PDB file of C-alpha atoms and ligand atoms in Angstrom:
ATOM      1  CA  MET A  29      -2.605   1.785  41.829  1.00 90.00           C
ATOM      2  CA  CYS A  30      -0.752  -0.033  39.053  1.00 97.00           C
ATOM      3  CA  LYS A  31      -1.865   0.018  35.481  1.00 97.00           C
ATOM      4  CA  VAL A  32      -0.886  -3.105  33.390  1.00 98.00           C
ATOM      5  CA  ILE A  33      -0.741  -2.423  29.657  1.00 98.00           C
ATOM      6  CA  ALA A  34      -0.242  -5.106  26.920  1.00 98.00           C
ATOM      7  CA  VAL A  35       1.131  -3.610  23.774  1.00 98.00           C
ATOM      8  CA  SER A  36      -0.256  -5.789  21.171  1.00 98.00           C
ATOM      9  CA  ASN A  37      -0.620  -6.127  17.329  1.00 96.00           C
ATOM     10  CA  GLN A  38      -0.158  -9.510  15.820  1.00 96.00           C
ATOM     11  CA  LYS A  39       1.681  -7.835  12.785  1.00 95.00           C
ATOM     12  CA  GLY A  40       5.432  -7.620  13.048  1.00 95.00           C
ATOM     13  CA  GLY A  41       7.302  -4.482  12.678  1.00 95.00           C
ATOM     14  CA  VAL A  42       4.656  -1.966  13.661  1.00 96.00           C
ATOM     15  CA  GLY A  43       6.604  -0.339  16.534  1.00 97.00           C
ATOM     16  CA  LYS A  44       5.389  -2.408  19.550  1.00 98.00           C
ATOM     17  CA  THR A  45       8.911  -2.981  21.017  1.00 98.00           C
ATOM     18  CA  VAL A  46      10.238   0.527  20.332  1.00 98.00           C
ATOM     19  CA  SER A  47       6.951   1.996  21.836  1.00 98.00           C
ATOM     20  CA  CYS A  48       7.341  -0.262  24.976  1.00 98.00           C
ATOM     21  CA  VAL A  49      10.948   0.740  25.422  1.00 98.00           C
ATOM     22  CA  ASN A  50      10.272   4.479  24.960  1.00 97.00           C
ATOM     23  CA  LEU A  51       6.965   4.861  26.617  1.00 98.00           C
ATOM     24  CA  GLY A  52       8.297   2.956  29.628  1.00 98.00           C
ATOM     25  CA  ILE A  53      11.345   5.321  29.905  1.00 97.00           C
ATOM     26  CA  GLY A  54       9.202   8.327  29.076  1.00 97.00           C
ATOM     27  CA  LEU A  55       6.905   7.159  32.097  1.00 97.00           C
ATOM     28  CA  ALA A  56       9.962   6.717  34.507  1.00 97.00           C
ATOM     29  CA  GLN A  57      11.128  10.144  33.593  1.00 96.00           C
ATOM     30  CA  GLU A  58       7.844  11.614  34.765  1.00 96.00           C
ATOM     31  CA  GLY A  59       8.663   9.829  38.054  1.00 96.00           C
ATOM     32  CA  LYS A  60       6.601   6.655  37.674  1.00 97.00           C
ATOM     33  CA  LYS A  61       7.632   3.242  38.831  1.00 98.00           C
ATOM     34  CA  VAL A  62       7.765   1.038  35.638  1.00 98.00           C
ATOM     35  CA  LEU A  63       8.306  -2.520  35.059  1.00 98.00           C
ATOM     36  CA  LEU A  64       8.747  -3.610  31.408  1.00 98.00           C
ATOM     37  CA  ILE A  65       7.966  -7.349  30.596  1.00 98.00           C
ATOM     38  CA  ASP A  66       9.577  -8.762  27.380  1.00 98.00           C
ATOM     39  CA  GLY A  67       6.791 -11.155  26.163  1.00 98.00           C
ATOM     40  CA  ASP A  68       8.457 -12.118  22.904  1.00 98.00           C
ATOM     41  CA  PRO A  69      10.895 -15.025  22.654  1.00 97.00           C
ATOM     42  CA  GLN A  70      12.908 -13.006  20.281  1.00 97.00           C
ATOM     43  CA  GLY A  71      13.799 -10.867  23.096  1.00 98.00           C
ATOM     44  CA  SER A  72      13.814  -7.461  21.128  1.00 97.00           C
ATOM     45  CA  LEU A  73      12.837  -5.477  24.068  1.00 98.00           C
ATOM     46  CA  THR A  74      15.666  -6.979  26.114  1.00 98.00           C
ATOM     47  CA  ILE A  75      18.202  -6.238  23.385  1.00 97.00           C
ATOM     48  CA  SER A  76      16.863  -2.806  22.820  1.00 97.00           C
ATOM     49  CA  LEU A  77      17.639  -2.000  26.435  1.00 97.00           C
ATOM     50  CA  GLY A  78      21.260  -2.961  25.937  1.00 96.00           C
ATOM     51  CA  TYR A  79      21.245  -6.739  27.107  1.00 96.00           C
ATOM     52  CA  GLU A  80      22.926  -7.993  23.972  1.00 93.00           C
ATOM     53  CA  GLU A  81      22.614 -11.744  24.415  1.00 95.00           C
ATOM     54  CA  PRO A  82      19.342 -12.682  25.922  1.00 95.00           C
ATOM     55  CA  ASP A  83      19.782 -16.358  24.936  1.00 95.00           C
ATOM     56  CA  GLU A  84      22.731 -16.440  27.292  1.00 95.00           C
ATOM     57  CA  MET A  85      20.601 -15.158  30.100  1.00 97.00           C
ATOM     58  CA  GLU A  86      19.817 -17.795  32.913  1.00 97.00           C
ATOM     59  CA  TYR A  87      16.864 -16.007  34.406  1.00 98.00           C
ATOM     60  CA  SER A  88      14.057 -14.596  32.340  1.00 98.00           C
ATOM     61  CA  LEU A  89      10.284 -14.357  31.947  1.00 98.00           C
ATOM     62  CA  ALA A  90      10.336 -18.012  31.252  1.00 97.00           C
ATOM     63  CA  THR A  91      11.860 -18.669  34.678  1.00 97.00           C
ATOM     64  CA  LEU A  92       9.221 -16.838  36.382  1.00 97.00           C
ATOM     65  CA  MET A  93       6.276 -18.416  34.494  1.00 96.00           C
ATOM     66  CA  MET A  94       7.727 -21.831  35.322  1.00 94.00           C
ATOM     67  CA  ASN A  95       7.960 -20.962  38.873  1.00 94.00           C
ATOM     68  CA  ILE A  96       3.995 -20.152  38.669  1.00 93.00           C
ATOM     69  CA  VAL A  97       3.355 -23.345  36.887  1.00 91.00           C
ATOM     70  CA  ASN A  98       5.275 -25.370  39.407  1.00 91.00           C
ATOM     71  CA  ASP A  99       3.926 -23.317  42.272  1.00 92.00           C
ATOM     72  CA  GLU A 100       7.359 -22.326  43.560  1.00 94.00           C
ATOM     73  CA  LYS A 101       8.591 -19.066  44.960  1.00 96.00           C
ATOM     74  CA  MET A 102       9.444 -16.773  42.101  1.00 95.00           C
ATOM     75  CA  ASN A 103      13.218 -16.045  41.425  1.00 95.00           C
ATOM     76  CA  ILE A 104      12.443 -12.324  41.475  1.00 94.00           C
ATOM     77  CA  GLU A 105      15.855 -11.119  42.581  1.00 93.00           C
ATOM     78  CA  LYS A 106      17.691 -12.896  39.939  1.00 96.00           C
ATOM     79  CA  THR A 107      15.287 -12.257  37.148  1.00 98.00           C
ATOM     80  CA  ILE A 108      14.270  -8.571  37.421  1.00 98.00           C
ATOM     81  CA  LEU A 109      16.995  -6.245  35.818  1.00 98.00           C
ATOM     82  CA  HIS A 110      17.286  -2.574  36.951  1.00 97.00           C
ATOM     83  CA  HIS A 111      18.172  -0.593  34.070  1.00 96.00           C
ATOM     84  CA  LYS A 112      20.000   2.620  34.625  1.00 92.00           C
ATOM     85  CA  GLU A 113      17.180   4.821  33.133  1.00 93.00           C
ATOM     86  CA  GLY A 114      15.029   3.817  36.102  1.00 94.00           C
ATOM     87  CA  VAL A 115      13.021   1.012  34.549  1.00 97.00           C
ATOM     88  CA  ASP A 116      12.953  -2.536  35.745  1.00 98.00           C
ATOM     89  CA  LEU A 117      12.782  -5.359  33.157  1.00 98.00           C
ATOM     90  CA  ILE A 118      12.017  -8.877  32.903  1.00 98.00           C
ATOM     91  CA  PRO A 119      13.825 -10.101  29.918  1.00 98.00           C
ATOM     92  CA  ALA A 120      12.885 -12.778  27.570  1.00 98.00           C
ATOM     93  CA  ASN A 121      14.781 -15.204  25.373  1.00 97.00           C
ATOM     94  CA  ILE A 122      14.219 -18.226  23.288  1.00 97.00           C
ATOM     95  CA  GLU A 123      13.161 -20.342  26.289  1.00 96.00           C
ATOM     96  CA  LEU A 124       9.835 -18.453  26.208  1.00 96.00           C
ATOM     97  CA  SER A 125       8.905 -20.301  22.902  1.00 95.00           C
ATOM     98  CA  ALA A 126       9.352 -23.658  24.907  1.00 92.00           C
ATOM     99  CA  ILE A 127       7.097 -22.338  27.643  1.00 90.00           C
ATOM    100  CA  GLU A 128       4.428 -21.440  25.065  1.00 86.00           C
ATOM    101  CA  VAL A 129       4.539 -25.050  23.919  1.00 86.00           C
ATOM    102  CA  SER A 130       4.345 -26.611  27.155  1.00 84.00           C
ATOM    103  CA  LEU A 131       1.538 -24.304  28.292  1.00 82.00           C
ATOM    104  CA  VAL A 132      -0.732 -26.052  25.721  1.00 77.00           C
ATOM    105  CA  ASN A 133      -1.413 -28.914  28.173  1.00 76.00           C
ATOM    106  CA  ALA A 134      -0.988 -26.854  31.529  1.00 77.00           C
ATOM    107  CA  MET A 135      -3.879 -26.175  33.679  1.00 75.00           C
ATOM    108  CA  SER A 136      -5.167 -22.608  33.669  1.00 87.00           C
ATOM    109  CA  ARG A 137      -2.703 -21.933  30.982  1.00 93.00           C
ATOM    110  CA  GLU A 138      -4.016 -18.509  30.152  1.00 94.00           C
ATOM    111  CA  LEU A 139      -3.551 -17.359  33.638  1.00 95.00           C
ATOM    112  CA  ILE A 140       0.024 -17.809  34.397  1.00 95.00           C
ATOM    113  CA  LEU A 141       1.214 -14.259  33.540  1.00 97.00           C
ATOM    114  CA  ARG A 142      -1.677 -12.721  35.439  1.00 97.00           C
ATOM    115  CA  SER A 143      -0.532 -14.746  38.621  1.00 96.00           C
ATOM    116  CA  MET A 144       2.851 -13.466  38.141  1.00 97.00           C
ATOM    117  CA  VAL A 145       1.803  -9.852  37.663  1.00 98.00           C
ATOM    118  CA  GLU A 146      -0.466 -10.093  40.580  1.00 97.00           C
ATOM    119  CA  LYS A 147       2.543 -10.638  42.723  1.00 96.00           C
ATOM    120  CA  LEU A 148       4.501  -7.671  41.264  1.00 97.00           C
ATOM    121  CA  ARG A 149       1.768  -5.036  40.712  1.00 96.00           C
ATOM    122  CA  ASP A 150       2.081  -3.520  44.200  1.00 97.00           C
ATOM    123  CA  PHE A 151       5.505  -2.244  43.568  1.00 97.00           C
ATOM    124  CA  TYR A 152       4.848  -0.400  40.268  1.00 98.00           C
ATOM    125  CA  ASP A 153       2.739   2.352  38.772  1.00 97.00           C
ATOM    126  CA  PHE A 154       2.805   0.889  35.345  1.00 98.00           C
ATOM    127  CA  ILE A 155       3.669  -2.660  33.962  1.00 98.00           C
ATOM    128  CA  ILE A 156       4.080  -2.780  30.206  1.00 98.00           C
ATOM    129  CA  ILE A 157       4.110  -5.956  28.357  1.00 98.00           C
ATOM    130  CA  ASP A 158       5.575  -6.344  24.923  1.00 98.00           C
ATOM    131  CA  CYS A 159       3.714  -8.903  22.924  1.00 98.00           C
ATOM    132  CA  PRO A 160       4.907 -11.213  20.245  1.00 97.00           C
ATOM    133  CA  PRO A 161       3.727 -10.852  16.608  1.00 96.00           C
ATOM    134  CA  ALA A 162       1.034 -13.517  16.994  1.00 94.00           C
ATOM    135  CA  LEU A 163      -2.286 -14.024  18.752  1.00 93.00           C
ATOM    136  CA  GLY A 164      -1.063 -17.213  20.425  1.00 92.00           C
ATOM    137  CA  MET A 165      -0.842 -18.286  24.079  1.00 93.00           C
ATOM    138  CA  LEU A 166       1.662 -15.605  25.151  1.00 96.00           C
ATOM    139  CA  THR A 167      -0.575 -12.807  23.807  1.00 97.00           C
ATOM    140  CA  VAL A 168      -3.646 -14.355  25.480  1.00 96.00           C
ATOM    141  CA  ASN A 169      -1.621 -14.457  28.778  1.00 97.00           C
ATOM    142  CA  ALA A 170      -0.577 -10.920  28.369  1.00 98.00           C
ATOM    143  CA  MET A 171      -4.134  -9.627  27.660  1.00 98.00           C
ATOM    144  CA  THR A 172      -5.481 -11.724  30.510  1.00 98.00           C
ATOM    145  CA  ALA A 173      -2.919 -10.149  32.941  1.00 98.00           C
ATOM    146  CA  ALA A 174      -3.459  -6.609  31.613  1.00 98.00           C
ATOM    147  CA  ASN A 175      -6.071  -3.841  32.490  1.00 97.00           C
ATOM    148  CA  THR A 176      -5.565  -2.441  28.984  1.00 97.00           C
ATOM    149  CA  VAL A 177      -4.129  -2.781  25.474  1.00 97.00           C
ATOM    150  CA  ILE A 178      -2.241  -0.200  23.404  1.00 97.00           C
ATOM    151  CA  VAL A 179      -2.337  -1.140  19.714  1.00 96.00           C
ATOM    152  CA  PRO A 180       0.424   0.492  17.744  1.00 97.00           C
ATOM    153  CA  ILE A 181      -0.548   0.916  13.955  1.00 95.00           C
ATOM    154  CA  GLN A 182       1.934   1.556  11.382  1.00 94.00           C
ATOM    155  CA  CYS A 183       1.032   4.254   8.830  1.00 91.00           C
ATOM    156  CA  GLU A 184       1.235   2.122   5.793  1.00 87.00           C
ATOM    157  CA  PHE A 185      -1.112   0.627   3.157  1.00 82.00           C
ATOM    158  CA  TYR A 186      -1.892  -2.835   4.993  1.00 84.00           C
ATOM    159  CA  ALA A 187      -2.490  -1.011   8.261  1.00 83.00           C
ATOM    160  CA  LEU A 188      -6.108  -2.276   8.720  1.00 83.00           C
ATOM    161  CA  ASP A 189      -5.388  -5.847   7.808  1.00 83.00           C
ATOM    162  CA  GLY A 190      -5.645  -7.863  10.770  1.00 84.00           C
ATOM    163  CA  LEU A 191      -7.169  -5.356  12.901  1.00 87.00           C
ATOM    164  CA  THR A 192     -10.601  -6.938  13.017  1.00 87.00           C
ATOM    165  CA  GLN A 193      -9.011 -10.172  14.288  1.00 90.00           C
ATOM    166  CA  LEU A 194      -7.031  -8.333  16.905  1.00 93.00           C
ATOM    167  CA  ILE A 195     -10.199  -6.458  18.080  1.00 92.00           C
ATOM    168  CA  TYR A 196     -11.949  -9.937  18.029  1.00 93.00           C
ATOM    169  CA  THR A 197      -9.436 -11.529  20.226  1.00 95.00           C
ATOM    170  CA  ILE A 198      -9.478  -8.628  22.701  1.00 96.00           C
ATOM    171  CA  GLU A 199     -13.360  -9.070  22.760  1.00 95.00           C
ATOM    172  CA  LEU A 200     -13.027 -12.965  23.329  1.00 96.00           C
ATOM    173  CA  ILE A 201     -10.742 -12.369  26.111  1.00 97.00           C
ATOM    174  CA  GLN A 202     -13.114  -9.711  27.714  1.00 97.00           C
ATOM    175  CA  LYS A 203     -15.946 -12.318  27.449  1.00 97.00           C
ATOM    176  CA  SER A 204     -14.145 -15.104  28.940  1.00 95.00           C
ATOM    177  CA  LEU A 205     -10.977 -14.458  30.860  1.00 96.00           C
ATOM    178  CA  ASN A 206     -10.787 -10.712  31.592  1.00 98.00           C
ATOM    179  CA  PRO A 207     -14.160  -8.898  31.658  1.00 97.00           C
ATOM    180  CA  ASP A 208     -12.525  -5.634  32.869  1.00 97.00           C
ATOM    181  CA  LEU A 209      -9.978  -5.354  29.927  1.00 97.00           C
ATOM    182  CA  THR A 210     -10.179  -2.272  28.045  1.00 95.00           C
ATOM    183  CA  ILE A 211      -8.554  -0.802  24.916  1.00 93.00           C
ATOM    184  CA  GLU A 212      -6.468   2.089  26.164  1.00 92.00           C
ATOM    185  CA  GLY A 213      -5.886   3.311  22.649  1.00 91.00           C
ATOM    186  CA  VAL A 214      -4.459   3.280  19.308  1.00 94.00           C
ATOM    187  CA  VAL A 215      -1.143   4.842  18.605  1.00 96.00           C
ATOM    188  CA  PHE A 216       0.003   5.543  15.229  1.00 95.00           C
ATOM    189  CA  THR A 217       3.592   4.880  14.379  1.00 97.00           C
ATOM    190  CA  MET A 218       6.018   5.794  11.625  1.00 96.00           C
ATOM    191  CA  TYR A 219       3.973   8.705  10.373  1.00 95.00           C
ATOM    192  CA  ASP A 220       5.435  10.282   7.286  1.00 93.00           C
ATOM    193  CA  ALA A 221       4.061  13.852   6.927  1.00 87.00           C
ATOM    194  CA  ARG A 222       5.391  13.922   3.370  1.00 89.00           C
ATOM    195  CA  THR A 223       3.087  11.262   2.111  1.00 88.00           C
ATOM    196  CA  ASN A 224      -0.689  11.386   1.662  1.00 88.00           C
ATOM    197  CA  LEU A 225      -0.655   7.622   2.459  1.00 89.00           C
ATOM    198  CA  SER A 226       0.071   8.278   6.092  1.00 91.00           C
ATOM    199  CA  LEU A 227      -2.680  10.729   6.418  1.00 89.00           C
ATOM    200  CA  GLN A 228      -4.997   8.542   4.655  1.00 89.00           C
ATOM    201  CA  VAL A 229      -4.180   5.451   6.922  1.00 88.00           C
ATOM    202  CA  VAL A 230      -4.876   7.660  10.073  1.00 89.00           C
ATOM    203  CA  GLU A 231      -8.392   8.777   8.595  1.00 88.00           C
ATOM    204  CA  ASN A 232      -9.255   5.178   7.500  1.00 87.00           C
ATOM    205  CA  VAL A 233      -8.346   3.851  10.825  1.00 87.00           C
ATOM    206  CA  LYS A 234     -10.195   6.690  12.653  1.00 85.00           C
ATOM    207  CA  SER A 235     -13.368   6.002  10.547  1.00 85.00           C
ATOM    208  CA  TYR A 236     -13.096   2.321  11.119  1.00 83.00           C
ATOM    209  CA  LEU A 237     -12.246   1.962  14.743  1.00 79.00           C
ATOM    210  CA  ASN A 238     -14.626   3.262  17.500  1.00 71.00           C
ATOM    211  CA  GLN A 239     -11.605   3.453  19.877  1.00 72.00           C
ATOM    212  CA  ASN A 240      -9.550   5.958  21.778  1.00 86.00           C
ATOM    213  CA  ILE A 241      -6.933   7.205  19.501  1.00 92.00           C
ATOM    214  CA  TYR A 242      -3.906   9.023  20.904  1.00 94.00           C
ATOM    215  CA  LYS A 243      -3.225  12.650  19.913  1.00 93.00           C
ATOM    216  CA  THR A 244       0.345  12.022  19.939  1.00 96.00           C
ATOM    217  CA  ILE A 245       1.389  10.464  16.541  1.00 96.00           C
ATOM    218  CA  ILE A 246       4.767   8.872  16.331  1.00 97.00           C
ATOM    219  CA  PRO A 247       6.635  10.048  13.186  1.00 97.00           C
ATOM    220  CA  ARG A 248       8.876   7.969  11.047  1.00 96.00           C
ATOM    221  CA  ASN A 249      12.351   8.911  12.545  1.00 97.00           C
ATOM    222  CA  VAL A 250      15.544   7.251  11.488  1.00 97.00           C
ATOM    223  CA  ARG A 251      17.066   8.081  15.049  1.00 98.00           C
ATOM    224  CA  LEU A 252      14.252   5.731  16.426  1.00 97.00           C
ATOM    225  CA  ALA A 253      15.109   3.034  13.893  1.00 97.00           C
ATOM    226  CA  GLU A 254      18.890   3.256  14.772  1.00 97.00           C
ATOM    227  CA  ALA A 255      18.469   3.450  18.673  1.00 97.00           C
ATOM    228  CA  PRO A 256      17.672  -0.348  19.313  1.00 95.00           C
ATOM    229  CA  SER A 257      20.885  -1.621  17.621  1.00 94.00           C
ATOM    230  CA  HIS A 258      22.851   0.599  20.072  1.00 95.00           C
ATOM    231  CA  GLY A 259      20.870  -0.809  22.979  1.00 95.00           C
ATOM    232  CA  LEU A 260      19.792   2.708  23.888  1.00 96.00           C
ATOM    233  CA  PRO A 261      16.405   4.328  24.349  1.00 96.00           C
ATOM    234  CA  ILE A 262      15.774   7.198  22.432  1.00 97.00           C
ATOM    235  CA  ASN A 263      16.153   9.745  25.189  1.00 95.00           C
ATOM    236  CA  LEU A 264      19.718   8.613  25.419  1.00 95.00           C
ATOM    237  CA  TYR A 265      20.519   7.930  21.767  1.00 97.00           C
ATOM    238  CA  ASP A 266      19.169  11.364  20.569  1.00 97.00           C
ATOM    239  CA  PRO A 267      17.060  13.131  23.064  1.00 96.00           C
ATOM    240  CA  ARG A 268      16.446  15.926  20.663  1.00 97.00           C
ATOM    241  CA  SER A 269      15.011  13.969  17.882  1.00 97.00           C
ATOM    242  CA  SER A 270      11.456  14.144  16.772  1.00 97.00           C
ATOM    243  CA  GLY A 271      11.051  10.393  18.043  1.00 97.00           C
ATOM    244  CA  ALA A 272      12.117  11.307  21.601  1.00 97.00           C
ATOM    245  CA  GLU A 273       9.963  14.283  21.679  1.00 97.00           C
ATOM    246  CA  SER A 274       6.900  12.168  20.556  1.00 98.00           C
ATOM    247  CA  TYR A 275       7.355   9.350  23.076  1.00 98.00           C
ATOM    248  CA  ASP A 276       7.617  11.978  25.838  1.00 97.00           C
ATOM    249  CA  LEU A 277       4.268  13.414  24.717  1.00 97.00           C
ATOM    250  CA  LEU A 278       2.797   9.850  24.418  1.00 98.00           C
ATOM    251  CA  ALA A 279       3.968   9.297  28.039  1.00 97.00           C
ATOM    252  CA  GLU A 280       2.241  12.404  29.166  1.00 97.00           C
ATOM    253  CA  GLU A 281      -0.900  11.449  27.549  1.00 96.00           C
ATOM    254  CA  VAL A 282      -0.837   7.954  29.125  1.00 96.00           C
ATOM    255  CA  ILE A 283      -0.409   9.457  32.473  1.00 96.00           C
ATOM    256  CA  GLU A 284      -3.315  11.929  31.788  1.00 93.00           C
ATOM    257  CA  ASN A 285      -5.524   9.037  30.909  1.00 87.00           C
ATOM    258  CA  GLY A 286      -5.213   8.129  34.485  1.00 80.00           C
ATOM    259  CA  GLY A 287      -4.309   5.095  36.746  1.00 57.00           C
ATOM    260  CA  GLU A 288      -5.953   1.799  36.787  1.00 47.00           C
ATOM    261  CA  ASN A 289      -9.587   1.732  35.300  1.00 41.00           C
TER     262      ASN A 289
HETATM  263  P1  ADP B 324       7.451  -4.851  16.447  1.00 90.06           P
HETATM  264  O1  ADP B 324       7.849  -4.816  17.922  1.00 90.06           O
HETATM  265  O2  ADP B 324       6.067  -4.368  16.328  1.00 90.06           O
HETATM  266  O3  ADP B 324       7.807  -5.915  15.748  1.00 90.06           O
HETATM  267  P2  ADP B 324       9.542  -2.742  16.334  1.00 90.06           P
HETATM  268  O4  ADP B 324       9.215  -1.861  17.392  1.00 90.06           O
HETATM  269  O5  ADP B 324      10.628  -3.696  16.583  1.00 90.06           O
HETATM  270  O6  ADP B 324       8.245  -3.463  15.831  1.00 90.06           O
HETATM  271  O7  ADP B 324       9.887  -1.905  15.080  1.00 90.06           O
HETATM  272  C1  ADP B 324      10.170  -2.470  13.865  1.00 90.06           C
HETATM  273  C2  ADP B 324      11.290  -1.737  13.094  1.00 90.06           C
HETATM  274  O8  ADP B 324      10.954  -0.389  12.800  1.00 90.06           O
HETATM  275  C3  ADP B 324      12.542  -1.675  13.972  1.00 90.06           C
HETATM  276  O9  ADP B 324      13.637  -1.863  13.264  1.00 90.06           O
HETATM  277  C4  ADP B 324      12.423  -0.356  14.721  1.00 90.06           C
HETATM  278  O10 ADP B 324      13.754   0.223  14.862  1.00 90.06           O
HETATM  279  C5  ADP B 324      11.879   0.567  13.421  1.00 90.06           C
HETATM  280  N1  ADP B 324      10.913   1.684  13.851  1.00 90.06           N
HETATM  281  C6  ADP B 324      10.026   1.409  15.026  1.00 90.06           C
HETATM  282  N2  ADP B 324       9.305   2.608  15.143  1.00 90.06           N
HETATM  283  C7  ADP B 324       9.914   3.501  14.225  1.00 90.06           C
HETATM  284  C8  ADP B 324       9.730   4.830  13.916  1.00 90.06           C
HETATM  285  N3  ADP B 324       8.895   5.574  14.545  1.00 90.06           N
HETATM  286  N4  ADP B 324      10.558   5.427  12.899  1.00 90.06           N
HETATM  287  C9  ADP B 324      11.470   4.689  12.179  1.00 90.06           C
HETATM  288  N5  ADP B 324      11.597   3.370  12.510  1.00 90.06           N
HETATM  289  C10 ADP B 324      11.045   2.801  13.471  1.00 90.06           C
HETATM  290 MG1   MG B 325       8.685  -6.465  18.905  1.00 90.06          MG
END
């Protein structure tokens, strides 16, 4: 059974994309079949995996979503990329923002990504969708297509800001579009063991959120910050770094939590 995970937090820079890349590769290294979907028009996930010019790509998530809207056969062979580390990728680029705008008037506009994912899920154990830093139509589509949501939370002072809104959005989607959607868990990122602040954020979020929280905490690690600009996942860039180790542990935890729920 395939588990579809949306990685979401409307704040930018909290570690969504880094988590998608390295969790995805971690799962693939555990023998799982993984599809990563770049759901952000900025294409950061695509770039992080070494595809330097997403805007030059002719086929992307926008292509497949338009195939669904137009009720055409999906251009799967041309769109899905096979990364050498064993994950598949549906890349994204600026065309996705045009799609988001055109969806505003489309019928069943919240269900486009779900229809796409339904056609692909039999081929994978995990499908991970990297959401953009907004709670707009693309995030709604991702959460409607997903079984579950992972929320990365950066260990900094403003971590709790916006969390209520995120949880509220998830609840709205549960009530209307996707009753079975669950919150898989919160993962703390950029934890700095030298500061009390990081510890405080973790404690605050724990007392505020009645949610599953991953035991694995991702440390602030300069190698994780450097890796995307080299187009490399952390296991290739610096496999012995604390960042690589922590994402391996996170992948194990995600597998322990089981398949589709
Ligand atoms: P988001 O997708 O939520 O906008 P990113 O995953 O792109 O966030 O991360 C934001 C920035 O922080 C990037 O430059 C990334 O390289 C860096 N970063 C992410 N996680 C870590 C970490 N654990 N330690 C250090 N830098 C990190
Ligand atoms: Mg991102």
